[in-house]
PDB file of C-alpha atoms and ligand atoms in Angstrom:
ATOM      1  CA  MET A 179     -16.950  -0.604 -85.221  1.00 84.00           C
ATOM      2  CA  GLN A 180     -16.623  -3.763 -83.207  1.00 87.00           C
ATOM      3  CA  GLU A 181     -13.098  -3.175 -82.232  1.00 91.00           C
ATOM      4  CA  GLN A 182     -14.095   0.675 -80.913  1.00 92.00           C
ATOM      5  CA  ILE A 183     -17.405  -1.001 -78.718  1.00 93.00           C
ATOM      6  CA  LYS A 184     -14.409  -3.322 -77.342  1.00 91.00           C
ATOM      7  CA  ASN A 185     -12.198  -0.730 -76.334  1.00 92.00           C
ATOM      8  CA  ILE A 186     -14.934   1.989 -75.145  1.00 93.00           C
ATOM      9  CA  ASN A 187     -13.915   2.136 -71.445  1.00 93.00           C
ATOM     10  CA  SER A 188     -16.886   4.283 -69.374  1.00 92.00           C
ATOM     11  CA  LEU A 189     -20.841   3.241 -69.781  1.00 93.00           C
ATOM     12  CA  GLU A 190     -21.718   7.275 -70.916  1.00 93.00           C
ATOM     13  CA  GLU A 191     -19.591   7.129 -74.105  1.00 94.00           C
ATOM     14  CA  LEU A 192     -21.013   3.379 -74.713  1.00 94.00           C
ATOM     15  CA  GLN A 193     -24.302   4.868 -74.259  1.00 94.00           C
ATOM     16  CA  SER A 194     -23.522   7.704 -76.943  1.00 94.00           C
ATOM     17  CA  LEU A 195     -22.279   5.235 -79.544  1.00 94.00           C
ATOM     18  CA  TYR A 196     -25.097   3.025 -79.247  1.00 94.00           C
ATOM     19  CA  ALA A 197     -27.266   6.086 -79.418  1.00 94.00           C
ATOM     20  CA  ALA A 198     -25.460   7.244 -82.508  1.00 94.00           C
ATOM     21  CA  THR A 199     -25.534   3.216 -84.330  1.00 94.00           C
ATOM     22  CA  PHE A 200     -29.423   2.558 -83.176  1.00 93.00           C
ATOM     23  CA  GLY A 201     -31.141   5.891 -81.917  1.00 93.00           C
ATOM     24  CA  LYS A 202     -33.691   7.638 -84.914  1.00 93.00           C
ATOM     25  CA  ASN A 203     -30.602   9.010 -87.481  1.00 92.00           C
ATOM     26  CA  GLY A 204     -28.207   6.164 -85.777  1.00 93.00           C
ATOM     27  CA  THR A 205     -25.976   4.494 -88.702  1.00 94.00           C
ATOM     28  CA  MET A 206     -27.338   1.643 -88.230  1.00 93.00           C
ATOM     29  CA  THR A 207     -30.854   2.550 -87.783  1.00 94.00           C
ATOM     30  CA  ALA A 208     -30.186   4.585 -91.524  1.00 93.00           C
ATOM     31  CA  LYS A 209     -29.241   0.940 -93.125  1.00 92.00           C
ATOM     32  CA  LEU A 210     -32.059  -0.858 -91.995  1.00 91.00           C
ATOM     33  CA  LYS A 211     -34.623   1.644 -93.478  1.00 92.00           C
ATOM     34  CA  ASN A 212     -32.621   0.727 -96.826  1.00 92.00           C
ATOM     35  CA  MET A 213     -32.545  -2.926 -96.244  1.00 89.00           C
ATOM     36  CA  LYS A 214     -35.542  -3.011 -98.738  1.00 89.00           C
ATOM     37  CA  ASN A 215     -33.259  -1.715-101.618  1.00 91.00           C
ATOM     38  CA  LEU A 216     -30.922  -4.212-101.008  1.00 91.00           C
ATOM     39  CA  ASP A 217     -30.337  -8.057-102.260  1.00 92.00           C
ATOM     40  CA  ASN A 218     -30.751 -11.111-100.673  1.00 92.00           C
ATOM     41  CA  ASP A 219     -27.617 -11.329 -99.662  1.00 93.00           C
ATOM     42  CA  ALA A 220     -26.981  -8.230 -98.497  1.00 92.00           C
ATOM     43  CA  ARG A 221     -29.669  -7.943 -96.133  1.00 92.00           C
ATOM     44  CA  ALA A 222     -28.331 -10.899 -94.705  1.00 93.00           C
ATOM     45  CA  GLU A 223     -25.567  -9.814 -93.961  1.00 93.00           C
ATOM     46  CA  LEU A 224     -26.724  -6.544 -92.466  1.00 92.00           C
ATOM     47  CA  ASN A 225     -29.266  -8.646 -90.046  1.00 93.00           C
ATOM     48  CA  ARG A 226     -25.915 -10.492 -89.012  1.00 94.00           C
ATOM     49  CA  GLU A 227     -24.246  -7.591 -88.614  1.00 93.00           C
ATOM     50  CA  ASN A 228     -27.046  -5.407 -87.199  1.00 94.00           C
ATOM     51  CA  SER A 229     -26.893  -8.471 -84.489  1.00 94.00           C
ATOM     52  CA  GLU A 230     -23.589  -8.974 -83.809  1.00 93.00           C
ATOM     53  CA  LEU A 231     -23.304  -5.150 -82.824  1.00 93.00           C
ATOM     54  CA  ARG A 232     -26.009  -5.554 -80.637  1.00 94.00           C
ATOM     55  CA  GLU A 233     -24.395  -7.991 -78.654  1.00 94.00           C
ATOM     56  CA  LEU A 234     -21.481  -6.513 -78.119  1.00 94.00           C
ATOM     57  CA  PHE A 235     -23.112  -3.746 -76.905  1.00 94.00           C
ATOM     58  CA  LYS A 236     -24.516  -5.722 -74.525  1.00 94.00           C
ATOM     59  CA  VAL A 237     -22.152  -7.430 -73.756  1.00 94.00           C
ATOM     60  CA  ARG A 238     -19.754  -4.480 -73.376  1.00 95.00           C
ATOM     61  CA  GLN A 239     -22.623  -2.588 -71.319  1.00 95.00           C
ATOM     62  CA  ALA A 240     -22.472  -5.778 -68.583  1.00 94.00           C
ATOM     63  CA  GLU A 241     -18.695  -6.048 -68.358  1.00 94.00           C
ATOM     64  CA  LEU A 242     -18.849  -2.035 -67.830  1.00 94.00           C
ATOM     65  CA  GLU A 243     -21.165  -2.459 -64.843  1.00 94.00           C
ATOM     66  CA  THR A 244     -19.792  -4.708 -63.676  1.00 94.00           C
ATOM     67  CA  ALA A 245     -16.826  -2.738 -63.313  1.00 92.00           C
ATOM     68  CA  ALA A 246     -18.334  -0.310 -62.139  1.00 91.00           C
ATOM     69  CA  MET A 247     -20.043  -2.244 -59.242  1.00 93.00           C
ATOM     70  CA  MET A 248     -16.258  -3.882 -58.576  1.00 92.00           C
ATOM     71  CA  ALA A 249     -14.944   0.008 -58.074  1.00 90.00           C
ATOM     72  CA  GLY A 250     -17.506   0.910 -55.750  1.00 90.00           C
ATOM     73  CA  LEU A 251     -17.696  -2.002 -53.384  1.00 90.00           C
ATOM     74  CA  GLN A 252     -14.172  -1.582 -53.731  1.00 88.00           C
ATOM     75  CA  LYS A 253     -14.435   2.058 -52.338  1.00 88.00           C
ATOM     76  CA  GLN A 254     -16.240   0.437 -49.396  1.00 88.00           C
ATOM     77  CA  LYS A 255     -14.694  -2.210 -48.427  1.00 82.00           C
ATOM     78  CA  LEU A 256     -12.799  -2.808 -44.709  1.00 81.00           C
ATOM     79  CA  ASP A 257     -10.336  -3.678 -44.163  1.00 78.00           C
ATOM     80  CA  VAL A 258     -10.442  -6.083 -41.674  1.00 81.00           C
ATOM     81  CA  SER A 259      -6.516  -7.776 -42.391  1.00 81.00           C
ATOM     82  CA  LEU A 260      -5.467  -4.294 -41.297  1.00 75.00           C
ATOM     83  CA  ASN A 261      -2.329  -4.624 -38.723  1.00 79.00           C
ATOM     84  CA  ARG A 262      -3.910  -3.598 -34.914  1.00 77.00           C
ATOM     85  CA  GLU A 263      -1.486  -1.199 -32.967  1.00 78.00           C
ATOM     86  CA  PRO A 264       0.712  -3.285 -30.370  1.00 76.00           C
ATOM     87  CA  GLU A 265      -1.312  -4.692 -27.636  1.00 75.00           C
ATOM     88  CA  ASN A 266      -1.061  -3.680 -24.515  1.00 75.00           C
ATOM     89  CA  ASN A 267      -2.127  -6.280 -22.021  1.00 77.00           C
ATOM     90  CA  GLY A 268      -3.149  -5.094 -18.977  1.00 81.00           C
ATOM     91  CA  SER A 269      -1.970  -6.726 -15.395  1.00 85.00           C
ATOM     92  CA  LEU A 270      -2.718  -6.479 -11.760  1.00 91.00           C
ATOM     93  CA  HIS A 271      -1.395  -3.903  -9.614  1.00 93.00           C
ATOM     94  CA  PRO A 272       1.062  -5.441  -6.892  1.00 94.00           C
ATOM     95  CA  LEU A 273      -1.152  -4.490  -4.052  1.00 95.00           C
ATOM     96  CA  THR A 274      -4.002  -6.487  -5.849  1.00 95.00           C
ATOM     97  CA  HIS A 275      -1.961  -9.530  -5.819  1.00 95.00           C
ATOM     98  CA  THR A 276      -0.863  -8.532  -2.644  1.00 96.00           C
ATOM     99  CA  LEU A 277      -3.987  -8.701  -1.037  1.00 96.00           C
ATOM    100  CA  ALA A 278      -5.289 -11.840  -3.102  1.00 96.00           C
ATOM    101  CA  ASP A 279      -2.077 -14.079  -1.147  1.00 97.00           C
ATOM    102  CA  VAL A 280      -3.051 -12.388   1.843  1.00 97.00           C
ATOM    103  CA  SER A 281      -6.556 -13.256   1.642  1.00 97.00           C
ATOM    104  CA  GLU A 282      -6.575 -16.398   0.376  1.00 98.00           C
ATOM    105  CA  ILE A 283      -4.131 -16.780   3.287  1.00 98.00           C
ATOM    106  CA  LEU A 284      -6.227 -15.510   6.013  1.00 98.00           C
ATOM    107  CA  GLU A 285      -9.808 -16.995   4.857  1.00 98.00           C
ATOM    108  CA  SER A 286      -8.022 -19.972   4.828  1.00 98.00           C
ATOM    109  CA  PHE A 287      -6.954 -19.443   8.843  1.00 98.00           C
ATOM    110  CA  GLY A 288     -10.776 -18.772   9.123  1.00 98.00           C
ATOM    111  CA  TYR A 289     -11.026 -14.849   9.485  1.00 98.00           C
ATOM    112  CA  GLU A 290     -13.167 -13.085   7.369  1.00 98.00           C
ATOM    113  CA  MET A 291     -12.574  -9.666   5.537  1.00 98.00           C
ATOM    114  CA  TRP A 292     -14.173  -6.863   6.402  1.00 98.00           C
ATOM    115  CA  THR A 293     -14.132  -2.893   5.504  1.00 98.00           C
ATOM    116  CA  GLY A 294     -14.934   0.156   6.490  1.00 98.00           C
ATOM    117  CA  PRO A 295     -14.866   3.585   5.864  1.00 98.00           C
ATOM    118  CA  GLU A 296     -12.134   6.016   4.882  1.00 98.00           C
ATOM    119  CA  ILE A 297     -13.333   8.765   6.488  1.00 98.00           C
ATOM    120  CA  GLU A 298     -13.220   8.233  10.022  1.00 97.00           C
ATOM    121  CA  ASP A 299     -15.048   9.844  13.272  1.00 96.00           C
ATOM    122  CA  ASP A 300     -13.241  10.080  16.083  1.00 95.00           C
ATOM    123  CA  TRP A 301     -14.515   6.613  18.528  1.00 96.00           C
ATOM    124  CA  HIS A 302     -13.697   4.420  15.520  1.00 97.00           C
ATOM    125  CA  ASN A 303     -10.326   5.765  15.240  1.00 96.00           C
ATOM    126  CA  PHE A 304      -9.331   6.447  18.441  1.00 95.00           C
ATOM    127  CA  THR A 305     -11.729   6.674  22.014  1.00 96.00           C
ATOM    128  CA  ALA A 306     -12.957   2.872  20.872  1.00 97.00           C
ATOM    129  CA  LEU A 307      -9.264   1.906  20.796  1.00 97.00           C
ATOM    130  CA  ASN A 308      -8.055   3.130  24.088  1.00 96.00           C
ATOM    131  CA  THR A 309      -7.118   6.609  22.787  1.00 93.00           C
ATOM    132  CA  PRO A 310      -9.197   9.085  24.224  1.00 86.00           C
ATOM    133  CA  GLU A 311      -8.682  12.756  23.214  1.00 86.00           C
ATOM    134  CA  TYR A 312      -5.712  13.867  26.189  1.00 84.00           C
ATOM    135  CA  HIS A 313      -3.974  10.082  25.236  1.00 82.00           C
ATOM    136  CA  PRO A 314      -0.281  11.137  23.679  1.00 75.00           C
ATOM    137  CA  ALA A 315      -0.695   8.098  21.718  1.00 70.00           C
ATOM    138  CA  ARG A 316      -2.846  10.498  19.232  1.00 75.00           C
ATOM    139  CA  ASP A 317       0.771  12.157  18.805  1.00 69.00           C
ATOM    140  CA  MET A 318       1.798   8.914  17.136  1.00 67.00           C
ATOM    141  CA  GLN A 319       0.006   9.497  14.296  1.00 71.00           C
ATOM    142  CA  ASP A 320      -0.064  12.487  11.834  1.00 87.00           C
ATOM    143  CA  THR A 321      -3.310  12.748  11.678  1.00 90.00           C
ATOM    144  CA  PHE A 322      -5.473  14.223   8.244  1.00 91.00           C
ATOM    145  CA  PHE A 323      -8.390  16.040  10.585  1.00 90.00           C
ATOM    146  CA  LEU A 324     -11.547  17.102   8.788  1.00 92.00           C
ATOM    147  CA  GLU A 325     -13.277  20.352   9.763  1.00 93.00           C
ATOM    148  CA  ASN A 326     -16.430  18.096  11.137  1.00 94.00           C
ATOM    149  CA  GLY A 327     -13.986  16.876  13.488  1.00 89.00           C
ATOM    150  CA  ASN A 328     -13.570  13.305  11.641  1.00 94.00           C
ATOM    151  CA  VAL A 329     -10.279  11.946  10.230  1.00 93.00           C
ATOM    152  CA  MET A 330      -8.899  10.582   7.330  1.00 95.00           C
ATOM    153  CA  ARG A 331      -8.727   6.755   8.948  1.00 96.00           C
ATOM    154  CA  THR A 332      -5.102   6.872  10.026  1.00 95.00           C
ATOM    155  CA  GLN A 333      -4.858   3.167  10.753  1.00 96.00           C
ATOM    156  CA  THR A 334      -7.365  -0.206   9.639  1.00 98.00           C
ATOM    157  CA  SER A 335      -7.756  -0.949  13.801  1.00 98.00           C
ATOM    158  CA  ALA A 336     -11.221   1.330  13.359  1.00 98.00           C
ATOM    159  CA  ILE A 337     -12.352  -1.727  11.194  1.00 98.00           C
ATOM    160  CA  GLN A 338     -11.869  -4.215  13.935  1.00 98.00           C
ATOM    161  CA  ILE A 339     -14.090  -1.361  16.200  1.00 98.00           C
ATOM    162  CA  ARG A 340     -16.586  -1.612  13.782  1.00 98.00           C
ATOM    163  CA  SER A 341     -16.700  -5.396  13.440  1.00 98.00           C
ATOM    164  CA  MET A 342     -16.598  -5.971  16.913  1.00 98.00           C
ATOM    165  CA  GLU A 343     -19.080  -2.916  17.559  1.00 98.00           C
ATOM    166  CA  LYS A 344     -21.831  -4.939  14.758  1.00 98.00           C
ATOM    167  CA  THR A 345     -20.806  -9.108  15.757  1.00 97.00           C
ATOM    168  CA  GLY A 346     -20.001  -9.140  19.123  1.00 97.00           C
ATOM    169  CA  ALA A 347     -17.630 -12.251  19.837  1.00 97.00           C
ATOM    170  CA  PRO A 348     -16.359 -14.871  19.459  1.00 98.00           C
ATOM    171  CA  ILE A 349     -14.913 -12.760  16.297  1.00 98.00           C
ATOM    172  CA  LYS A 350     -12.183 -13.451  13.652  1.00 98.00           C
ATOM    173  CA  MET A 351     -11.839 -10.954  11.265  1.00 98.00           C
ATOM    174  CA  PHE A 352      -9.500  -9.152   8.848  1.00 98.00           C
ATOM    175  CA  GLY A 353      -9.656  -5.728   7.653  1.00 98.00           C
ATOM    176  CA  ILE A 354      -7.913  -4.306   4.955  1.00 98.00           C
ATOM    177  CA  GLY A 355      -7.823  -1.049   3.694  1.00 97.00           C
ATOM    178  CA  ALA A 356      -6.534   2.396   2.815  1.00 97.00           C
ATOM    179  CA  THR A 357      -5.042   5.160   5.875  1.00 97.00           C
ATOM    180  CA  TYR A 358      -3.576   8.398   5.775  1.00 96.00           C
ATOM    181  CA  ARG A 359      -0.905  10.294   7.514  1.00 93.00           C
ATOM    182  CA  LYS A 360       0.971  13.465   7.161  1.00 89.00           C
ATOM    183  CA  GLU A 361       4.173  11.890   5.727  1.00 87.00           C
ATOM    184  CA  MET A 362       5.802  11.360   2.654  1.00 85.00           C
ATOM    185  CA  ASP A 363       8.896  10.235   2.037  1.00 85.00           C
ATOM    186  CA  ALA A 364      10.187   6.623  -0.402  1.00 82.00           C
ATOM    187  CA  THR A 365       8.819   4.293   2.501  1.00 83.00           C
ATOM    188  CA  HIS A 366       5.711   6.674   3.217  1.00 87.00           C
ATOM    189  CA  SER A 367       2.952   7.906   1.197  1.00 91.00           C
ATOM    190  CA  PRO A 368       0.621   9.887   3.130  1.00 94.00           C
ATOM    191  CA  MET A 369      -2.022   7.207   1.744  1.00 95.00           C
ATOM    192  CA  PHE A 370      -0.940   3.730   2.649  1.00 95.00           C
ATOM    193  CA  HIS A 371      -2.829   0.948   3.206  1.00 97.00           C
ATOM    194  CA  GLN A 372      -3.086  -1.552   6.368  1.00 97.00           C
ATOM    195  CA  ILE A 373      -4.125  -5.256   6.959  1.00 97.00           C
ATOM    196  CA  GLU A 374      -5.709  -5.962  10.218  1.00 97.00           C
ATOM    197  CA  GLY A 375      -6.038  -9.539  12.030  1.00 98.00           C
ATOM    198  CA  LEU A 376      -8.763  -9.713  15.187  1.00 98.00           C
ATOM    199  CA  TYR A 377      -9.389 -12.821  17.078  1.00 98.00           C
ATOM    200  CA  ILE A 378     -11.658 -12.724  20.332  1.00 98.00           C
ATOM    201  CA  ASP A 379     -12.991 -15.833  21.999  1.00 98.00           C
ATOM    202  CA  LYS A 380     -12.773 -17.186  25.605  1.00 98.00           C
ATOM    203  CA  ASP A 381      -9.573 -18.916  25.575  1.00 97.00           C
ATOM    204  CA  VAL A 382      -7.201 -17.447  22.752  1.00 98.00           C
ATOM    205  CA  THR A 383      -3.791 -16.491  24.169  1.00 98.00           C
ATOM    206  CA  MET A 384      -0.452 -14.996  22.806  1.00 97.00           C
ATOM    207  CA  SER A 385       1.079 -17.890  21.546  1.00 97.00           C
ATOM    208  CA  ASP A 386      -2.119 -18.564  19.300  1.00 98.00           C
ATOM    209  CA  LEU A 387      -1.368 -14.956  17.655  1.00 98.00           C
ATOM    210  CA  ILE A 388       2.517 -15.784  16.881  1.00 97.00           C
ATOM    211  CA  ALA A 389       1.391 -19.148  15.742  1.00 97.00           C
ATOM    212  CA  ASP A 390      -1.019 -17.451  13.470  1.00 98.00           C
ATOM    213  CA  VAL A 391       1.808 -14.910  12.378  1.00 98.00           C
ATOM    214  CA  ARG A 392       4.502 -17.673  11.704  1.00 97.00           C
ATOM    215  CA  GLU A 393       1.824 -19.350   9.681  1.00 97.00           C
ATOM    216  CA  PHE A 394       0.364 -16.935   7.918  1.00 98.00           C
ATOM    217  CA  LEU A 395       4.521 -15.143   7.214  1.00 97.00           C
ATOM    218  CA  LYS A 396       5.592 -18.657   6.110  1.00 97.00           C
ATOM    219  CA  LYS A 397       2.811 -19.054   3.403  1.00 97.00           C
ATOM    220  CA  PHE A 398       2.812 -15.603   2.383  1.00 97.00           C
ATOM    221  CA  PHE A 399       7.189 -15.562   1.247  1.00 96.00           C
ATOM    222  CA  GLU A 400       6.778 -19.293   0.372  1.00 95.00           C
ATOM    223  CA  ILE A 401       9.243 -19.918   2.420  1.00 93.00           C
ATOM    224  CA  ASP A 402       9.802 -22.908   5.129  1.00 91.00           C
ATOM    225  CA  ASP A 403      10.133 -21.900   8.111  1.00 88.00           C
ATOM    226  CA  VAL A 404      10.307 -18.228   9.793  1.00 93.00           C
ATOM    227  CA  GLU A 405      12.951 -16.789  12.382  1.00 95.00           C
ATOM    228  CA  LEU A 406      10.794 -14.385  14.305  1.00 97.00           C
ATOM    229  CA  ARG A 407      11.750 -12.157  16.799  1.00 97.00           C
ATOM    230  CA  ILE A 408       8.967 -10.716  19.533  1.00 98.00           C
ATOM    231  CA  ARG A 409       9.421  -7.576  21.050  1.00 98.00           C
ATOM    232  CA  PRO A 410       7.853  -5.856  23.602  1.00 98.00           C
ATOM    233  CA  SER A 411       5.723  -2.707  22.494  1.00 97.00           C
ATOM    234  CA  TYR A 412       3.009  -0.267  22.943  1.00 95.00           C
ATOM    235  CA  PHE A 413       0.124   0.279  21.386  1.00 95.00           C
ATOM    236  CA  PRO A 414      -3.166   2.093  23.658  1.00 95.00           C
ATOM    237  CA  PHE A 415      -5.293  -0.873  22.550  1.00 97.00           C
ATOM    238  CA  THR A 416      -3.178  -3.729  23.285  1.00 98.00           C
ATOM    239  CA  GLU A 417      -1.705  -4.912  26.750  1.00 98.00           C
ATOM    240  CA  PRO A 418       0.189  -6.304  26.526  1.00 98.00           C
ATOM    241  CA  SER A 419       1.993  -5.439  23.307  1.00 98.00           C
ATOM    242  CA  ILE A 420       4.417  -6.944  21.173  1.00 98.00           C
ATOM    243  CA  GLU A 421       6.220  -5.675  17.461  1.00 98.00           C
ATOM    244  CA  ILE A 422       7.316  -8.328  15.435  1.00 98.00           C
ATOM    245  CA  ASP A 423      10.337  -9.034  13.416  1.00 97.00           C
ATOM    246  CA  LEU A 424      11.075 -11.444  10.955  1.00 96.00           C
ATOM    247  CA  LYS A 425      14.613 -12.789   9.741  1.00 95.00           C
ATOM    248  CA  TRP A 426      14.560 -11.358   6.419  1.00 93.00           C
ATOM    249  CA  GLN A 427      16.933 -14.276   3.905  1.00 90.00           C
ATOM    250  CA  GLY A 428      19.014 -15.088   6.753  1.00 90.00           C
ATOM    251  CA  LYS A 429      20.148 -11.588   7.369  1.00 93.00           C
ATOM    252  CA  LYS A 430      18.828  -8.483   8.795  1.00 95.00           C
ATOM    253  CA  TRP A 431      15.634  -8.281  11.080  1.00 96.00           C
ATOM    254  CA  LEU A 432      12.219  -6.327   9.842  1.00 94.00           C
ATOM    255  CA  GLU A 433       9.718  -5.172  11.921  1.00 95.00           C
ATOM    256  CA  ILE A 434       7.027  -6.445  10.362  1.00 96.00           C
ATOM    257  CA  MET A 435       3.575  -6.061  12.230  1.00 97.00           C
ATOM    258  CA  GLY A 436       2.461  -4.376  15.471  1.00 98.00           C
ATOM    259  CA  ALA A 437       0.005  -6.848  17.688  1.00 98.00           C
ATOM    260  CA  GLY A 438      -0.883  -7.938  21.240  1.00 98.00           C
ATOM    261  CA  MET A 439      -3.760  -9.213  23.130  1.00 98.00           C
ATOM    262  CA  VAL A 440      -6.966  -6.614  22.448  1.00 98.00           C
ATOM    263  CA  HIS A 441      -7.151  -4.398  25.769  1.00 98.00           C
ATOM    264  CA  PRO A 442     -10.126  -5.027  27.842  1.00 98.00           C
ATOM    265  CA  ASN A 443     -10.766  -1.211  27.535  1.00 98.00           C
ATOM    266  CA  VAL A 444     -11.685  -1.730  23.902  1.00 98.00           C
ATOM    267  CA  LEU A 445     -12.953  -4.991  24.667  1.00 98.00           C
ATOM    268  CA  ARG A 446     -15.818  -3.423  26.992  1.00 98.00           C
ATOM    269  CA  ASN A 447     -15.999  -0.364  24.374  1.00 98.00           C
ATOM    270  CA  CYS A 448     -17.513  -2.675  21.886  1.00 98.00           C
ATOM    271  CA  GLY A 449     -20.023  -4.264  23.858  1.00 98.00           C
ATOM    272  CA  ILE A 450     -17.959  -7.080  24.955  1.00 98.00           C
ATOM    273  CA  ASN A 451     -17.214  -8.834  28.709  1.00 98.00           C
ATOM    274  CA  PRO A 452     -13.315  -8.586  29.125  1.00 98.00           C
ATOM    275  CA  ASP A 453     -14.306 -10.792  31.979  1.00 98.00           C
ATOM    276  CA  GLU A 454     -15.977 -13.650  29.496  1.00 98.00           C
ATOM    277  CA  TYR A 455     -13.856 -12.935  26.181  1.00 98.00           C
ATOM    278  CA  GLN A 456     -10.108 -12.243  25.494  1.00 98.00           C
ATOM    279  CA  GLY A 457      -8.148 -12.457  21.870  1.00 98.00           C
ATOM    280  CA  PHE A 458      -5.243 -10.438  20.128  1.00 98.00           C
ATOM    281  CA  ALA A 459      -5.089  -8.336  17.300  1.00 98.00           C
ATOM    282  CA  PHE A 460      -2.538  -7.412  14.412  1.00 98.00           C
ATOM    283  CA  GLY A 461      -1.796  -4.849  12.223  1.00 98.00           C
ATOM    284  CA  PHE A 462       0.609  -4.043   9.133  1.00 96.00           C
ATOM    285  CA  GLY A 463       1.566  -2.435   5.944  1.00 95.00           C
ATOM    286  CA  TRP A 464      -0.224  -3.874   2.980  1.00 96.00           C
ATOM    287  CA  ASP A 465       2.226  -1.928   1.015  1.00 95.00           C
ATOM    288  CA  ARG A 466       5.380  -2.722   2.849  1.00 94.00           C
ATOM    289  CA  LEU A 467       4.606  -6.333   2.345  1.00 95.00           C
ATOM    290  CA  ALA A 468       3.684  -5.974  -0.790  1.00 95.00           C
ATOM    291  CA  MET A 469       7.487  -4.121  -1.649  1.00 94.00           C
ATOM    292  CA  LEU A 470       8.901  -7.194   0.451  1.00 94.00           C
ATOM    293  CA  LYS A 471       7.699 -10.112  -1.747  1.00 94.00           C
ATOM    294  CA  TYR A 472       8.561  -8.302  -4.880  1.00 93.00           C
ATOM    295  CA  GLY A 473      11.654  -6.676  -4.209  1.00 92.00           C
ATOM    296  CA  LEU A 474      10.270  -2.681  -4.514  1.00 92.00           C
ATOM    297  CA  ASN A 475      12.142   0.026  -2.396  1.00 89.00           C
ATOM    298  CA  ASP A 476      10.004   3.418  -3.519  1.00 90.00           C
ATOM    299  CA  ILE A 477       6.397   3.105  -2.129  1.00 91.00           C
ATOM    300  CA  ARG A 478       4.980   5.994  -4.191  1.00 90.00           C
ATOM    301  CA  LYS A 479       5.397   4.425  -7.156  1.00 91.00           C
ATOM    302  CA  PHE A 480       2.370   2.613  -6.579  1.00 92.00           C
ATOM    303  CA  TYR A 481       0.312   5.236  -6.462  1.00 92.00           C
ATOM    304  CA  ASP A 482       1.629   6.987  -9.560  1.00 89.00           C
ATOM    305  CA  GLY A 483       0.049   5.080 -12.432  1.00 87.00           C
ATOM    306  CA  ASP A 484       2.895   5.005 -14.265  1.00 88.00           C
ATOM    307  CA  VAL A 485       2.578   1.650 -16.472  1.00 87.00           C
ATOM    308  CA  ARG A 486       6.400   1.943 -17.120  1.00 88.00           C
ATOM    309  CA  TRP A 487       7.167   1.213 -13.587  1.00 89.00           C
ATOM    310  CA  LEU A 488       4.382  -1.574 -13.291  1.00 88.00           C
ATOM    311  CA  LYS A 489       6.236  -3.470 -16.545  1.00 87.00           C
ATOM    312  CA  SER A 490       9.801  -2.721 -14.918  1.00 86.00           C
ATOM    313  CA  ALA A 491       8.547  -4.402 -11.914  1.00 85.00           C
ATOM    314  CA  GLY A 492       7.346  -7.023 -13.751  1.00 86.00           C
ATOM    315  CA  PHE A 493       3.525  -6.791 -13.668  1.00 86.00           C
TER     316      PHE A 493
HETATM  317  N1  LIG B 231      -2.405   0.642  14.494  1.00 51.93           N
HETATM  318  C1  LIG B 231      -1.445   0.514  14.853  1.00 51.93           C
HETATM  319  C2  LIG B 231      -0.505   1.048  13.538  1.00 51.93           C
HETATM  320  O1  LIG B 231      -0.617   1.551  12.333  1.00 51.93           O
HETATM  321  C3  LIG B 231      -0.725  -0.785  14.264  1.00 51.93           C
HETATM  322  C4  LIG B 231      -1.338  -1.993  15.716  1.00 51.93           C
HETATM  323  C5  LIG B 231      -0.423  -2.599  15.991  1.00 51.93           C
HETATM  324  C6  LIG B 231      -2.575  -3.275  15.023  1.00 51.93           C
HETATM  325  C7  LIG B 231      -0.699  -3.742  17.142  1.00 51.93           C
HETATM  326  C8  LIG B 231      -2.969  -3.656  16.116  1.00 51.93           C
HETATM  327  C9  LIG B 231      -2.162  -4.166  16.863  1.00 51.93           C
HETATM  328  O2  LIG B 231      -4.621  -4.516  15.283  1.00 51.93           O
HETATM  329  O3  LIG B 231      -2.613  -5.678  17.824  1.00 51.93           O
HETATM  330  O4  LIG B 231       0.555   1.683  13.855  1.00 51.93           O
END
């Protein structure tokens, strides 16, 4: 019996053996009922056996209950040691890196960052920039026109108009944002980005422009000295207009930005008196600058959202 109790493995079996032993018709119950017919020694032995069995049942019951509880806990257990999926760390997009660098440099020169709407009206994108409707320069940019006459902004130059209209002169700002044109190949995307600088005050000159651009390029590309080539050019909103080339790695010339002295008509359009104020503007491709800095050659990849490309490009 003692061995039998110790070997029982379920509470139900233990309970039925208990009932068969101590229940109404149990074996021990019967023995105890017969106690009065026993001699002293036999009584003492029966008492001992009785308490020993009760104790054994109690111990086994506690053991089985503990085991059942542990099994239950085991089932509920949350295994916090489970290996996680390999982690994919996020990283900043090359354009974000580039903007961080550009804005840090331009802000250190005293330029203030501006943005503007990507859907522009004709005035800010063209007319105020000295490009009235009949002007052939409108064909320089393949514009997306909206049905209501608005356009998808073709150039961040629209932001300089907004900033001058709002704050007047003097002003030193740079505008950043997405721009849109109907063109698409490895170096052109229908949506791309530009950055535009503007500095208007009483005695701002072309040499201030070239000095700022030179310092900017030195800091941005982290090179000690930059070799620039200034070429005459044409933009309706600047007079004179120039294009600035940068000698790239001591070898070839790269066209890096358009610039010039802001046309008096543009100042006038923004309520600034050109007899009192003058200044310069410059504009360049934000994406293009990022491509040069990080050695990337397909602008379309910037917008694919392909993490594998970002990783392979070192981001
Ligand atoms: N808006 C011109 C373009 O998209 C770039 C540009 C040229 C901006 C000369 C300027 C500038 O501010 O002065 O091609």
